[in-house]
CSV table of C-alpha atoms in Angstrom, one decimal:
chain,number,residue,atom,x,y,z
A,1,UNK,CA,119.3,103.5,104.5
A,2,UNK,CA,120.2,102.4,101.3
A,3,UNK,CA,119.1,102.4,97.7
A,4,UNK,CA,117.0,99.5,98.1
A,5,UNK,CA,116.1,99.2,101.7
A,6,UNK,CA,115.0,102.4,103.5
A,7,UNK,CA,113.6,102.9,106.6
A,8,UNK,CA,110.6,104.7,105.4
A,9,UNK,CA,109.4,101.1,103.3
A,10,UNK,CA,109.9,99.3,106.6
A,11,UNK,CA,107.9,102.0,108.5
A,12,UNK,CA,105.0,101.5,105.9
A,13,UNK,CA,104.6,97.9,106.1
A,14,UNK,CA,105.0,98.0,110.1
A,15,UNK,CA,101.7,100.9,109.8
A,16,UNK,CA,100.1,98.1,107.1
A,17,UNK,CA,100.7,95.3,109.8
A,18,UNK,CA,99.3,97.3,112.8
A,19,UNK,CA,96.2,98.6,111.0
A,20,UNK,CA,94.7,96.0,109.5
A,21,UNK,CA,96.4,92.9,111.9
A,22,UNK,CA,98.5,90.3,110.6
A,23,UNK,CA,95.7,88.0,108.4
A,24,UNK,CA,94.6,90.7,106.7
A,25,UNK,CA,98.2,92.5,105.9
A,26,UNK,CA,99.8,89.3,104.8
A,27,UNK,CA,97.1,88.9,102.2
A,28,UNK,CA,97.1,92.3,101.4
A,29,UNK,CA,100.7,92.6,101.0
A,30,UNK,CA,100.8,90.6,98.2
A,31,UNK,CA,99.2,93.4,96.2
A,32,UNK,CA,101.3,96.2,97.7
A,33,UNK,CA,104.5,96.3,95.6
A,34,UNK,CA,106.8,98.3,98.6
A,35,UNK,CA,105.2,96.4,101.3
A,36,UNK,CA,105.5,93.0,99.9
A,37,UNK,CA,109.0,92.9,100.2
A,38,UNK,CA,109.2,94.2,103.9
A,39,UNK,CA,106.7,92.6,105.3
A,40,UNK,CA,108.0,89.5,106.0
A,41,UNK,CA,110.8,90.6,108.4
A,42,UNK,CA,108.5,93.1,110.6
A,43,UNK,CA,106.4,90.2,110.7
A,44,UNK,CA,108.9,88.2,111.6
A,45,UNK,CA,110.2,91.5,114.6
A,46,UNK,CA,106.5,91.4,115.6
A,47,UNK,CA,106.7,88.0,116.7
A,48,UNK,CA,104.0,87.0,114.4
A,49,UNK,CA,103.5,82.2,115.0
A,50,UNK,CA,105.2,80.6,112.0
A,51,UNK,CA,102.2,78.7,111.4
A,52,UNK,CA,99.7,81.9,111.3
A,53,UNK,CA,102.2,83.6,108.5
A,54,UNK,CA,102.4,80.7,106.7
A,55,UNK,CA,98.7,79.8,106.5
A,56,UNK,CA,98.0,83.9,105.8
A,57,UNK,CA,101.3,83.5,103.1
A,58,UNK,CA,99.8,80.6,101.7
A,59,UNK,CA,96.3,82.3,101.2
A,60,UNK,CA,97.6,85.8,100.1
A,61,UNK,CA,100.0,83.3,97.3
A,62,UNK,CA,97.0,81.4,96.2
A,63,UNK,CA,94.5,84.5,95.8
A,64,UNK,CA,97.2,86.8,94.2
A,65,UNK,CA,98.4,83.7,91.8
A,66,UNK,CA,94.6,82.6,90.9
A,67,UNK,CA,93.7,86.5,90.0
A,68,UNK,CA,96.3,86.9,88.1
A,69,UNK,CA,95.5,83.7,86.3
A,70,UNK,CA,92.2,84.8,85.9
A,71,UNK,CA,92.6,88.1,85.0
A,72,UNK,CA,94.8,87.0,82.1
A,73,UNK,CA,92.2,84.5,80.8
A,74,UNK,CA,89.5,86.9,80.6
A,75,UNK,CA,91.9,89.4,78.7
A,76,UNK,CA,92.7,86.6,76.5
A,77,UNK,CA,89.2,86.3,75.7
A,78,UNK,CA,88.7,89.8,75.0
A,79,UNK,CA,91.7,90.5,73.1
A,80,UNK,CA,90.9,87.6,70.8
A,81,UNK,CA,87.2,89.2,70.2
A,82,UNK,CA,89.2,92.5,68.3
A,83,UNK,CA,92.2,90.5,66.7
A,84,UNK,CA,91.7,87.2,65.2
A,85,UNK,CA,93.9,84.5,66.5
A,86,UNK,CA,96.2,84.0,63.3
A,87,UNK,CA,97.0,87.5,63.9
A,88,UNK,CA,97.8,88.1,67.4
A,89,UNK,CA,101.5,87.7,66.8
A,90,UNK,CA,101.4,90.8,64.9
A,91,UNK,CA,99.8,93.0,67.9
A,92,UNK,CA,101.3,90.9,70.9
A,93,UNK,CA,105.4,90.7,70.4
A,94,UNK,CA,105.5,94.2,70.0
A,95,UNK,CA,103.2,95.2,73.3
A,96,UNK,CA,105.2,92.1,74.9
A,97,UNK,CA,108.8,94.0,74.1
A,98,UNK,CA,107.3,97.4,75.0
A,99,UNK,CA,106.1,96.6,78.4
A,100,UNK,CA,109.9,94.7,78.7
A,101,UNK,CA,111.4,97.7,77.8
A,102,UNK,CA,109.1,99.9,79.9
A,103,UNK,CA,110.1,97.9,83.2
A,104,UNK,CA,113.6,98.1,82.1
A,105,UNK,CA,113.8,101.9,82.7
A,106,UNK,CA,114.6,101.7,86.0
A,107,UNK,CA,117.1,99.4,86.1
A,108,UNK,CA,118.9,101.7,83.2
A,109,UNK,CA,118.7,104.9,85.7
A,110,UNK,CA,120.5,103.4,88.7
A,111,UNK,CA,123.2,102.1,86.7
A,112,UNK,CA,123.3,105.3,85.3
A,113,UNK,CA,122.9,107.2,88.9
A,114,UNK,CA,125.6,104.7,90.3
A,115,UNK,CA,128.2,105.8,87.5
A,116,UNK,CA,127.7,109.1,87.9
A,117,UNK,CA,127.9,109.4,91.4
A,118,UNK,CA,131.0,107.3,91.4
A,119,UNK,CA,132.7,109.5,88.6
A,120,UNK,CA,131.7,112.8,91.2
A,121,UNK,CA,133.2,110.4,93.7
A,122,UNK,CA,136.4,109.8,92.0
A,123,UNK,CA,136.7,113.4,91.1
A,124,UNK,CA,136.5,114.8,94.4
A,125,UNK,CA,139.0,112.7,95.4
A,126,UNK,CA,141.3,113.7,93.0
A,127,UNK,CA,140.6,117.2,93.6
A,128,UNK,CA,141.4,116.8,97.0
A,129,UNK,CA,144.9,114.8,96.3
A,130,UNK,CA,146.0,117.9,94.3
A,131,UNK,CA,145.5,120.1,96.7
């Protein structure tokens, strides 16, 4: 186990793959933040055909790609129903550098969990040299 690849996330997209079969849980991984990252190597230990993942890779890419498309074009539609178009600069940037500084947090805590555990690290060490 590490910070990034655990056991436990491998063990959930295995239980993804064997409940709903490979079609289904290659589409579906798409939408499954954990499990989209780790499923393409237990497919890949399960033996799933080349050609079946990439057809169900090619599918799951398409749907999540077109959804999100579309999902953005009917916001766009509704957010230009409250705020008139010359305008939207004024609401938008701001939400924009919110939600990047939102999905910056985590990045901020493990580089501040990795300096802190190294300092404790160093520390021991140092404790245990001057004994």
């Amino acid at each position: 186990d590490s910070r990034l690849f655990k056991q436990e996330y491998v063990d959930k997209a295995e239980r993804v793959f064997v409940r709903f079969g490979p079609a289904k849980a290659i589409v579906l991984a798409r939408f499954i933040p954990i499990v989209r990252t780790f499923l393409n190597p237990v497919a890949g230990v399960l033996r799933v055909p080349a050609r079946k993942f990439f057809v169900w890779n090619l599918v799951g890419g398409l749907v999540w790609t077109d959804g999100a498309l579309l999902a953005g074009y009917y916001l766009a539609k509704q957010i230009l129903k409250l705020i008139p178009p010359d305008q939207i600069d004024i609401y938008l940037l701001p939400a924009i550098v919110l939600i990047i500084l939102i999905s910056m947090i985590p990045i901020f805590v493990e580089v501040y969990r990795s300096r802190r555990e190294r300092r404790h690290a160093t520390a021991a060490a140092q404790e245990v040299g001057q004994r």
